[in-house]
Coordinates of C-alpha atoms in Angstrom, one line a residue:
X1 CA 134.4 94.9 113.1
X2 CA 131.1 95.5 111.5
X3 CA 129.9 92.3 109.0
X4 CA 128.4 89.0 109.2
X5 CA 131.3 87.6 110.8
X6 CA 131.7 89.6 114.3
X7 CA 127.9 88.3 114.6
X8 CA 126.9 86.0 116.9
X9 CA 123.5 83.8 117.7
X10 CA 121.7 86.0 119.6
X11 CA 122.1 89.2 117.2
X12 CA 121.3 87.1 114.6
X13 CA 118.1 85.9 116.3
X14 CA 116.9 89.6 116.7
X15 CA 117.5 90.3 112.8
X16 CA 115.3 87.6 112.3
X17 CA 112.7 88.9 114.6
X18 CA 112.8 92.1 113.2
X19 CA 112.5 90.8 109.4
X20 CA 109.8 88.6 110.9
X21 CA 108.3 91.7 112.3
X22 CA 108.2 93.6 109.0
X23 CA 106.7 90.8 107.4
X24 CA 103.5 90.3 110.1
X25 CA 102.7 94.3 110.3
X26 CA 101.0 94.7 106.7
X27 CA 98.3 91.5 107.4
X28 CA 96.2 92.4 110.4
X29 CA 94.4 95.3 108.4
X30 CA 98.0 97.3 108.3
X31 CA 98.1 97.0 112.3
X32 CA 95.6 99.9 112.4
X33 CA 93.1 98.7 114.8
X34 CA 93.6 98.9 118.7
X35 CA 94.3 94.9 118.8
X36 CA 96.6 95.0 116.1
X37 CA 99.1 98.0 116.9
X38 CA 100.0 96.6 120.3
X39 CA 101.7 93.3 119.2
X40 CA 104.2 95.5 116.6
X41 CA 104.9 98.3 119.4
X42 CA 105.7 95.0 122.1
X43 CA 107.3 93.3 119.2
X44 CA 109.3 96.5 118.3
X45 CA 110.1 97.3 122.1
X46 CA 111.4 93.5 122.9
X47 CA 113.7 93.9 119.8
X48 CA 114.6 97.0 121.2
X49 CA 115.5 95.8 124.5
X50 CA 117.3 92.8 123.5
X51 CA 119.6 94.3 121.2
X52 CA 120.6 97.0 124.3
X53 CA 121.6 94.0 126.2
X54 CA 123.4 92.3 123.5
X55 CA 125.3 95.8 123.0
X56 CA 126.1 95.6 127.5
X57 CA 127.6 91.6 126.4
X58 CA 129.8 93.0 123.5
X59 CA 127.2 90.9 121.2
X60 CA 126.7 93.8 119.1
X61 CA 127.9 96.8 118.0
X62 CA 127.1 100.4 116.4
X63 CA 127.1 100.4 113.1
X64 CA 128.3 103.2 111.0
X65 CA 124.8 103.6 109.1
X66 CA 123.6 104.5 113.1
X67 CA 126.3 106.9 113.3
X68 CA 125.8 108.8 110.0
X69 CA 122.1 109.3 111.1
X70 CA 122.7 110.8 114.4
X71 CA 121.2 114.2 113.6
X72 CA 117.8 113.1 112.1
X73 CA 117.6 110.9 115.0
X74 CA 118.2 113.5 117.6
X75 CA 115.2 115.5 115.6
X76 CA 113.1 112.4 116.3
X77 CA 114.0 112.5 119.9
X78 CA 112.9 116.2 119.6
X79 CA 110.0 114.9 118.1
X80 CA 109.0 112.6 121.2
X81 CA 109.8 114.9 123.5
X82 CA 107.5 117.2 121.8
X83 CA 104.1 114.7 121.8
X84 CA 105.9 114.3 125.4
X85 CA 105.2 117.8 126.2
X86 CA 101.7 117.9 124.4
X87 CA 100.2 115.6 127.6
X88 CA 102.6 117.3 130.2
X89 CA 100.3 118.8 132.5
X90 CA 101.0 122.6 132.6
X91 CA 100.0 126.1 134.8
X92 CA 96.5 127.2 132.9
X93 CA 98.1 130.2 132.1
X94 CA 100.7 128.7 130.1
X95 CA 97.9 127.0 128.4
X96 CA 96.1 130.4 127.8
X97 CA 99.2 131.5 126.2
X98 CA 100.8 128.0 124.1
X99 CA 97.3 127.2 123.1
X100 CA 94.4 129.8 123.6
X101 CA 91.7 127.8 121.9
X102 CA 92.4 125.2 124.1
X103 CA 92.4 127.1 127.2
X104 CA 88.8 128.4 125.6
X105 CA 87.6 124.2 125.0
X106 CA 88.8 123.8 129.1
X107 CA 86.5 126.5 129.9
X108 CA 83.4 125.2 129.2
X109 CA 84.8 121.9 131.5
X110 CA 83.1 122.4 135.3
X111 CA 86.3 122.2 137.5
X112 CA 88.9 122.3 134.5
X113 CA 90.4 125.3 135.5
X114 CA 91.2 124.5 138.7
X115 CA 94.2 122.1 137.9
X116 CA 97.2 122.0 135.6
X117 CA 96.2 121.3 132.1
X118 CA 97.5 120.4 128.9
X119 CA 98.0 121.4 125.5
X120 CA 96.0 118.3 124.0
X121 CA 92.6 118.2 124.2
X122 CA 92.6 114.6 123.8
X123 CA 95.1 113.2 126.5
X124 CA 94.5 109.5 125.9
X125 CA 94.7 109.5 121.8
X126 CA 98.0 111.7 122.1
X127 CA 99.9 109.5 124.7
X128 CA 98.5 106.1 122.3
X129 CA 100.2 108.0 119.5
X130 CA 103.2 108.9 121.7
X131 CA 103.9 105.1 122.0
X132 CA 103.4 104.4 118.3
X133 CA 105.9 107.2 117.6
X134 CA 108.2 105.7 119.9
X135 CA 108.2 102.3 118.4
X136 CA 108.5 103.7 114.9
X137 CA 111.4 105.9 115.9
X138 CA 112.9 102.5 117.3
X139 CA 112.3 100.7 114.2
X140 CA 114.1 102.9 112.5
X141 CA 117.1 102.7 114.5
X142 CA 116.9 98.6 114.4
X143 CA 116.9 98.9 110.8
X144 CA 120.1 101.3 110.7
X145 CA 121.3 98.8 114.0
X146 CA 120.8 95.4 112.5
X147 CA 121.0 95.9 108.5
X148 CA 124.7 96.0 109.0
X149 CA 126.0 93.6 106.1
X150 CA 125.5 93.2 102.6
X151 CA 123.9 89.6 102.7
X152 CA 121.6 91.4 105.5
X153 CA 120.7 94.0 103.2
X154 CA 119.1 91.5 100.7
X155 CA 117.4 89.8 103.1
X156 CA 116.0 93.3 104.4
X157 CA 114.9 93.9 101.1
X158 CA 113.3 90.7 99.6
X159 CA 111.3 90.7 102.9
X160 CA 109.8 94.2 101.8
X161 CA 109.4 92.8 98.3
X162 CA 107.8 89.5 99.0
X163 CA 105.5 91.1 101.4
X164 CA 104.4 93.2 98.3
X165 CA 104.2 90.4 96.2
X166 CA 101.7 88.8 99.1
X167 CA 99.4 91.5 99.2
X168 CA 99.5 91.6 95.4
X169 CA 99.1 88.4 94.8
X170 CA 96.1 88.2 98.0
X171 CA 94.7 91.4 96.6
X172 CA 94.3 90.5 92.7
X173 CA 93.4 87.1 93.7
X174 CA 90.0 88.3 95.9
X175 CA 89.3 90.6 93.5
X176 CA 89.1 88.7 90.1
X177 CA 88.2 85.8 91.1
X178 CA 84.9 87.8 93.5
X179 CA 86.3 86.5 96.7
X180 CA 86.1 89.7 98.4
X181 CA 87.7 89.0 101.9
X182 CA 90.3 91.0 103.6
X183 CA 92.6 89.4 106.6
X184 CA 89.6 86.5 107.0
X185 CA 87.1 88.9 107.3
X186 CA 84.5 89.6 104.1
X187 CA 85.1 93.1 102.9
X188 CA 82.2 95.3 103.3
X189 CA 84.1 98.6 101.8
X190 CA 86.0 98.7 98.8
X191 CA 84.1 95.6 97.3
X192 CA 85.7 95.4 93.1
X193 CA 88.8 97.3 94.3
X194 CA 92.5 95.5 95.4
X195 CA 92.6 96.0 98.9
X196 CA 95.1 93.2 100.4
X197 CA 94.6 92.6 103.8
X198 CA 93.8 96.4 104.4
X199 CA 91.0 97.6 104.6
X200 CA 91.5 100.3 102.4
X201 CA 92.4 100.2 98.8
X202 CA 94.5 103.3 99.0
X203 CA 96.6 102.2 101.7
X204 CA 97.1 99.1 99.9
X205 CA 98.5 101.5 97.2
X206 CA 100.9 103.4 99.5
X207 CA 102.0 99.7 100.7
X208 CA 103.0 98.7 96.9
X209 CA 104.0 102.0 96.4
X210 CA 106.8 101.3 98.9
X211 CA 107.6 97.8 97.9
X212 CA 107.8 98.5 94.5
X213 CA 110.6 101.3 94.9
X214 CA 112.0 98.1 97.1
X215 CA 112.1 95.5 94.3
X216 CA 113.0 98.3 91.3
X217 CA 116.0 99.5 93.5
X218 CA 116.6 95.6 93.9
X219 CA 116.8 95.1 90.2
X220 CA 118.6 98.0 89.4
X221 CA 121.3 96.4 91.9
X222 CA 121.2 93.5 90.0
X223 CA 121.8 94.8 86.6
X224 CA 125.0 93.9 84.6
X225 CA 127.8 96.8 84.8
X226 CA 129.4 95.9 81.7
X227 CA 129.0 96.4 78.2
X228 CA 129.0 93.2 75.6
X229 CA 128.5 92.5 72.2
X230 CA 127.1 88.9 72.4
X231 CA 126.4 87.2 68.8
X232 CA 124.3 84.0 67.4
X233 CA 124.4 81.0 70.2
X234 CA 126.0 83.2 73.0
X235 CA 122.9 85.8 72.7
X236 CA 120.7 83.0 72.5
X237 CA 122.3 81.3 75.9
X238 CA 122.4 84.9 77.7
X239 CA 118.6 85.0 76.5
X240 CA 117.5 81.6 78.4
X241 CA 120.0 82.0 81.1
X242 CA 118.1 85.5 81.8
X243 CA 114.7 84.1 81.9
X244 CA 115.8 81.4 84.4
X245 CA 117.7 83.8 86.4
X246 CA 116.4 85.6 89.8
X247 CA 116.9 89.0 88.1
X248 CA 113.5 87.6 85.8
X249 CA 111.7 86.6 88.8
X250 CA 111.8 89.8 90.3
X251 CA 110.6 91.4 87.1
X252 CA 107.8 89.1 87.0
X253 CA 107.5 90.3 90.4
X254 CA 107.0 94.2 89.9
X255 CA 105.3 93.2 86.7
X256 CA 102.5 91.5 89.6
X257 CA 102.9 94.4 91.8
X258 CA 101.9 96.4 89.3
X259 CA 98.7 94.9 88.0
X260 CA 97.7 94.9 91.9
X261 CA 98.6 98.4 92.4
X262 CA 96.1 99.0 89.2
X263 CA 93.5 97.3 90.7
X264 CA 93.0 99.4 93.5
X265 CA 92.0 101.8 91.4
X266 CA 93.6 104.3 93.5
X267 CA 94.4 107.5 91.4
X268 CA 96.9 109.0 93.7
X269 CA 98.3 105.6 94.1
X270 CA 99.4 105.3 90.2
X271 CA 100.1 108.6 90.1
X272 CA 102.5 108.7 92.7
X273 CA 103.6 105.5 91.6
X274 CA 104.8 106.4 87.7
X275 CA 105.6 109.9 88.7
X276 CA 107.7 108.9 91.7
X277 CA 109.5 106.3 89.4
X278 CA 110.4 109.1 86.9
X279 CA 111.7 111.5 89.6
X280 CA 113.8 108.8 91.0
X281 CA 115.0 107.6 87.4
X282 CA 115.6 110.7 86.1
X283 CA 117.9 111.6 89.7
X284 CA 119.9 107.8 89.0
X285 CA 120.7 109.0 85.7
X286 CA 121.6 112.2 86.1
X287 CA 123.9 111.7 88.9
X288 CA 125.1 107.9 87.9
X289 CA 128.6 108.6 86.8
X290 CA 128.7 104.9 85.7
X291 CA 125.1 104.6 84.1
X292 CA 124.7 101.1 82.1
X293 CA 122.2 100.7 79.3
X294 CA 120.3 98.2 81.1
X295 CA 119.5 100.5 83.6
X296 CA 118.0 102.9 81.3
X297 CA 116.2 100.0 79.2
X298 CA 114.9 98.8 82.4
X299 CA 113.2 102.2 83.8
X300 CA 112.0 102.7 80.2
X301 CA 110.1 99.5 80.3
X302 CA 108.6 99.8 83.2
X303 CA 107.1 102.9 82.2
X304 CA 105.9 101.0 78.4
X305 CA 105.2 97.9 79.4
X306 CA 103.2 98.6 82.8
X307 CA 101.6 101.1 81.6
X308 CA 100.4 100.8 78.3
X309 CA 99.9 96.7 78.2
X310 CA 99.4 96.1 81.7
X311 CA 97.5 99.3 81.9
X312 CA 95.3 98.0 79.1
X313 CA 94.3 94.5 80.4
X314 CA 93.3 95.7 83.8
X315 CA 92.4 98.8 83.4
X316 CA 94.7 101.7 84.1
X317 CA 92.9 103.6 81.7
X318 CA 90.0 103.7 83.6
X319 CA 92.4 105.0 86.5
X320 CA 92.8 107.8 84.1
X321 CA 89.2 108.2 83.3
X322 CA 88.4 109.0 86.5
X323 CA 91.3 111.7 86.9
X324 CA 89.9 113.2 84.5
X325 CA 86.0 113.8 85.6
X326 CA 85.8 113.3 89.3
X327 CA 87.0 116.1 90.7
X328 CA 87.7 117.2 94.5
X329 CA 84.6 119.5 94.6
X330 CA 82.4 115.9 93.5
X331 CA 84.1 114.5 97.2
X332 CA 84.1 117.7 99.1
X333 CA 87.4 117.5 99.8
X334 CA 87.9 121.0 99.0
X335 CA 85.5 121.9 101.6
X336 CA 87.0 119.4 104.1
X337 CA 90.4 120.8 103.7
X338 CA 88.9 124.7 104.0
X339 CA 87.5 123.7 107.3
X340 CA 90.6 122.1 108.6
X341 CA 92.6 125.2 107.5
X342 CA 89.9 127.1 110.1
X343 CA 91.2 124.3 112.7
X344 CA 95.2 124.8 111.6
X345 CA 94.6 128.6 112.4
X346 CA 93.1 127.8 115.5
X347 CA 96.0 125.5 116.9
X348 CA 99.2 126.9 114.6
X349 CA 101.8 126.8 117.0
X350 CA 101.1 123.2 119.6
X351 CA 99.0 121.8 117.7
X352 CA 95.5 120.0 119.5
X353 CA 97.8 116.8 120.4
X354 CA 98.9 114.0 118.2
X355 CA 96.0 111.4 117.4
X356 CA 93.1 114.2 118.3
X357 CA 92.5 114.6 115.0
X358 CA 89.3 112.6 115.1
X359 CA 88.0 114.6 117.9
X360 CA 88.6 118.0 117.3
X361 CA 87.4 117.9 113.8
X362 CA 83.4 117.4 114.3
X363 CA 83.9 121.2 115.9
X364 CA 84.6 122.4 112.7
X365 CA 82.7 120.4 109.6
X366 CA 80.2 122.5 108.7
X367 CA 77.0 121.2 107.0
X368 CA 78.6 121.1 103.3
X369 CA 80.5 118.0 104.5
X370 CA 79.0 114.6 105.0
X371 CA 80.2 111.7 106.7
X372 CA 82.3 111.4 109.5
X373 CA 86.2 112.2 109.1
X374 CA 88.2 110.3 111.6
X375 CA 91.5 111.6 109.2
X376 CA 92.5 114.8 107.6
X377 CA 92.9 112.4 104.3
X378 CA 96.0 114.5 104.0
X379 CA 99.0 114.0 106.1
X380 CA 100.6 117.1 106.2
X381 CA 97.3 118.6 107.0
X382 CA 96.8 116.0 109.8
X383 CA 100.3 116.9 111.2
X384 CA 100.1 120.0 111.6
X385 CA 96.9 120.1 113.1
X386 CA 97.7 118.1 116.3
X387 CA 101.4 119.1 116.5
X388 CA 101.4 122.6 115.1
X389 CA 104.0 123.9 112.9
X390 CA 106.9 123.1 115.6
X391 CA 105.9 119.0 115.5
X392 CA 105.1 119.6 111.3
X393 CA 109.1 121.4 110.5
X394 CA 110.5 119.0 112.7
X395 CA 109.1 115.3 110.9
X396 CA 109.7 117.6 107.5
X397 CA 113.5 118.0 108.7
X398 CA 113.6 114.5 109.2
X399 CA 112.2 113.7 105.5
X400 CA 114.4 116.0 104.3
X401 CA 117.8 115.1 105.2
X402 CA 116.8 111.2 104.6
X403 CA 115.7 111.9 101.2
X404 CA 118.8 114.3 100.8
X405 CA 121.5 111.5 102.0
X406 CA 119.7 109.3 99.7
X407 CA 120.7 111.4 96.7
X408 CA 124.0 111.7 97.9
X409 CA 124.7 108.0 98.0
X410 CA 123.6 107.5 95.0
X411 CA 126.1 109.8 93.6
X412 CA 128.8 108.6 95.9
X413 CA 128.2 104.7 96.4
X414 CA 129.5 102.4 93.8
X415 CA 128.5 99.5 95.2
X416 CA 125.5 98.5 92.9
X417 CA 122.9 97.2 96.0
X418 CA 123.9 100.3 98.3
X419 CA 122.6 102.3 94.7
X420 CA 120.1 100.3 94.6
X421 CA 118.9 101.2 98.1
X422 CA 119.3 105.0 97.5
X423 CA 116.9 104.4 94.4
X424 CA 114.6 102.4 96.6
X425 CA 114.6 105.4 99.4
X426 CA 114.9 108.1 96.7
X427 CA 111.4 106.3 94.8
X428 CA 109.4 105.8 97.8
X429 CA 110.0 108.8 100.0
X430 CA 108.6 110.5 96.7
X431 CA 105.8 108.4 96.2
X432 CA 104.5 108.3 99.8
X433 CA 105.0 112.4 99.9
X434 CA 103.3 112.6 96.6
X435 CA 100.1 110.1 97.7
X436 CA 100.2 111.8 101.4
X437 CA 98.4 115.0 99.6
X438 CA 95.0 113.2 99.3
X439 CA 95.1 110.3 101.7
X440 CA 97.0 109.4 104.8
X441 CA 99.0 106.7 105.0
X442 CA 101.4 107.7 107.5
X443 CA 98.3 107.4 109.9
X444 CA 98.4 103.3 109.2
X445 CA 101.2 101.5 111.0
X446 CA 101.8 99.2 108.6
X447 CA 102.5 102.1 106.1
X448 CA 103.9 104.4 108.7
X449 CA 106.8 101.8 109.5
X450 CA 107.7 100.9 106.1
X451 CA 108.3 104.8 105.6
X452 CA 110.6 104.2 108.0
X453 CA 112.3 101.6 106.9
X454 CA 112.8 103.6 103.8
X455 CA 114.0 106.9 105.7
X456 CA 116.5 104.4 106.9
X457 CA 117.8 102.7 103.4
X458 CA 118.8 106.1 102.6
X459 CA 121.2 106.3 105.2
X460 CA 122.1 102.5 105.1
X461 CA 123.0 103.2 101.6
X462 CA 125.4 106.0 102.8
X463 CA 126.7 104.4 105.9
X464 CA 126.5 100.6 105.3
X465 CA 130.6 99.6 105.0
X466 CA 131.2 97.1 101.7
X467 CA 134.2 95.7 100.5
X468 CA 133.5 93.9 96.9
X469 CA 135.4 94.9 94.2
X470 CA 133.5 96.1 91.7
X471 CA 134.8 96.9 87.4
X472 CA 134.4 100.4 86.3
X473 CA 136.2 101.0 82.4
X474 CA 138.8 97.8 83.3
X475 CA 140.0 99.1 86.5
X476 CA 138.8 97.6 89.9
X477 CA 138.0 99.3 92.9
X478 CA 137.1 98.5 96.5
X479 CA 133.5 99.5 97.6

């Protein structure tokens, strides 16, 4: 029986490592540098390991959640055999024919020839990113494995917000007060912008971007169903008991988000941010057969209030400013993208390996770009480059049927939290995909496996088994 009572110590003890988990990633610079990645993939792996001996003892089981997302992760299996087959040494002829330009680069290697070869030029970055695929794939399956309770879903999700809330806090914090230090180190980059414990103020966007689709989900979970009429005394007692109550915490929470979020000054970052919150809105209402005012007075004043005071006392208008005049000729980032169109044509199909980005891409910046690019600041770009379009359709498969389940539980849960972790899903699958068209968070861990975590609320919202009874128009139902 899935719930909180077939659990025992031991499962329970891996929940909390893998809450504990989510929490560390985002502080050591997002996990993005080669010290930092290793402890999440051994944390992720040990998690992993234990919870497949737990499931030998009959300590655990499968949840339904798992079972619903069976397909997407059999395309992620796909997936891993495919940066599997990247670094598979193969005949040189097969290279010549998967991958001519590679076959050209072995070429002009003395002795290359001679031996099997493979399709990435860059065998050691591709089987790095091989095992950070893995443990993201696995941290998605924990999250579908473990999240298998109502109470567990809270948890799951005031972890994602309060780690927000840190880095908001952290980030506004350095910032006003001219502290400028990231994860005990002085910031050298970025100095007057909201970074966190990043290193980069745009990744600290995508990071709120995520937790904030967390926490609004959250509270729109928490939001009374029914409709009163309350007069004098009893309006003034709802009033006071609502600014005591969690439900205003949280709000003060987003409310904090926010302001950090403006403070990056990251344009895609609001961007993604209000528009993302719109889409997802705009999908809640249309398909919410039960939609409460306080829903819609909620989304609207997030839009109002953040916006236009927030927006006003740290300075989203000068967010806007500069959408306005800098444009992506000023940053060459139309030329950058050109030139990795050249490389795309050059490896369509495989792809130059998965993490070779950094090395194949000095081959083809011309003169018109300055500065070194270790990332395409685009994802999809990125993606395709080192996987091709094969590695690209299948992660785009993936995004799609999350995002698509996501819609469908929100139309077909009535559950208010398993609604409110569609919304979450719906919001920041949008946002990430939006912000992913200029920068690339999906190359930090710390970003990459909170993506996750949000592929899998979709289907947790689908598959997660509640039984509350719940009051639609005076007649109760079981959930």
């Amino acid at each position: 029986m899935e719930g909180e009572n077939s659990s025992n110590r031991f499962e329970k003890a891996i929940f909390i490592g893998f809450l504990a988990l989510i929490a560390w990633v985002p502080l050591p610079f997002g996990s993005k540098f080669y010290w930092s990645w290793p402890v999440f993939e051994f944390g992720v792996y040990v998690l992993s390991i234990a919870w497949l001996l737990a499931l030998i003892f009959n300590k655990a089981d499968i949840t339904e959640a798992f079972l619903k997302a069976r397909p997407v992760i059999f395309i992620f299996i796909l997936w891993l055999l495919w940066v599997l087959f990247q670094v598979t040494p193969l005949p040189a002829t097969w290279i010549k024919t998967l991958s001519p330009q590679a076959a050209a680069l072995y070429a002009n290697v003395p002795g290359a020839h001679q031996g099997p070869l493979t399709i990435s030029v860059d065998v050691f970055s591709t089987k790095q990113a091989l095992l950070k695929s893995l443990a993201y794939v696995l941290i998605f399956c924990l999250a579908l494995l473990l999240v298998r309770s109502r109470r567990r879903a809270r948890l799951f999700a005031y972890v994602l917000i309060m780690s927000g809330l840190f880095q908001a806090v952290y980030g506004s914090l350095m910032t006003l007060s001219g502290m400028e230090y990231s994860f005990f180190v002085e910031k050298i980059y970025n100095v007057g912008h909201a970074t966190g414990t990043f290193t980069n103020r745009n990744h600290l966007a995508g990071y709120l971007e995520m937790c904030l689709a967390v926490g609004i989900g959250i509270m729109i979970a928490s939001l009374d169903s029914g409709h009163h009429n309350y007069q004098g005394r009893l309006l003034l007692r709802k009033l006071l008991q609502l600014l005591l109550s969690p439900k205003a915490r949280l709000r003060l929470f987003l409310v904090i988000m926010v302001i950090a979020l403006v403070l990056t000054h990251s344009r895609m970052g609001n961007s993604a941010f209000f528009t993302s919150m719109l889409v997802a809105g705009g999908i809640g209402l249309l398909l919410s057969r039960h939609a409460t005012r306080s829903t819609v007075i909620l989304l609207v004043s997030l839009v109002v209030i953040d916006i236009f005071i927030v927006g006003t006392w740290f300075g989203i208008e000068k967010v806007a400013e500069r959408l306005e005049q800098t444009s992506f000729v000023g940053e060459n980032r139309d030329e950058v993208y050109q030139h990795i169109m050249d490389q795309l044509q050059d490896y369509y199909w495989t792809g130059s390996g998965l993490g070779s980005f950094y090395e194949v891409f000095p081959k083809y910046r011309k003169q018109d770009v300055a500065g070194y690019y270790n990332h395409a600041h685009n994802d999809y770009l990125e993606f395709a480059t080192e996987t091709g379009v094969v590695g690209l359709a299948l992660l785009g498969l993936v995004v799609t049927a999350s995002f698509l389940v996501a819609v469908i539980a929100q139309y077909r849960r009535r559950d208010p939290l398993m609604r409110g972790f569609s919304f979450a899903a719906i919001m920041g699958i949008c946002a990430i995909m939006i912000h992913s068209t200029v920068d690339f968070n999906l190359q930090i861990p710390a970003n990459a496996i909170t993506f996750m975590l949000l592929l899998a609320m979709g289907w947790i919202a689908l598959g997660l088994k509640t039984r509350r009874k719940v009051v639609f128009n005076d007649e109760e139902e079981v959930v």
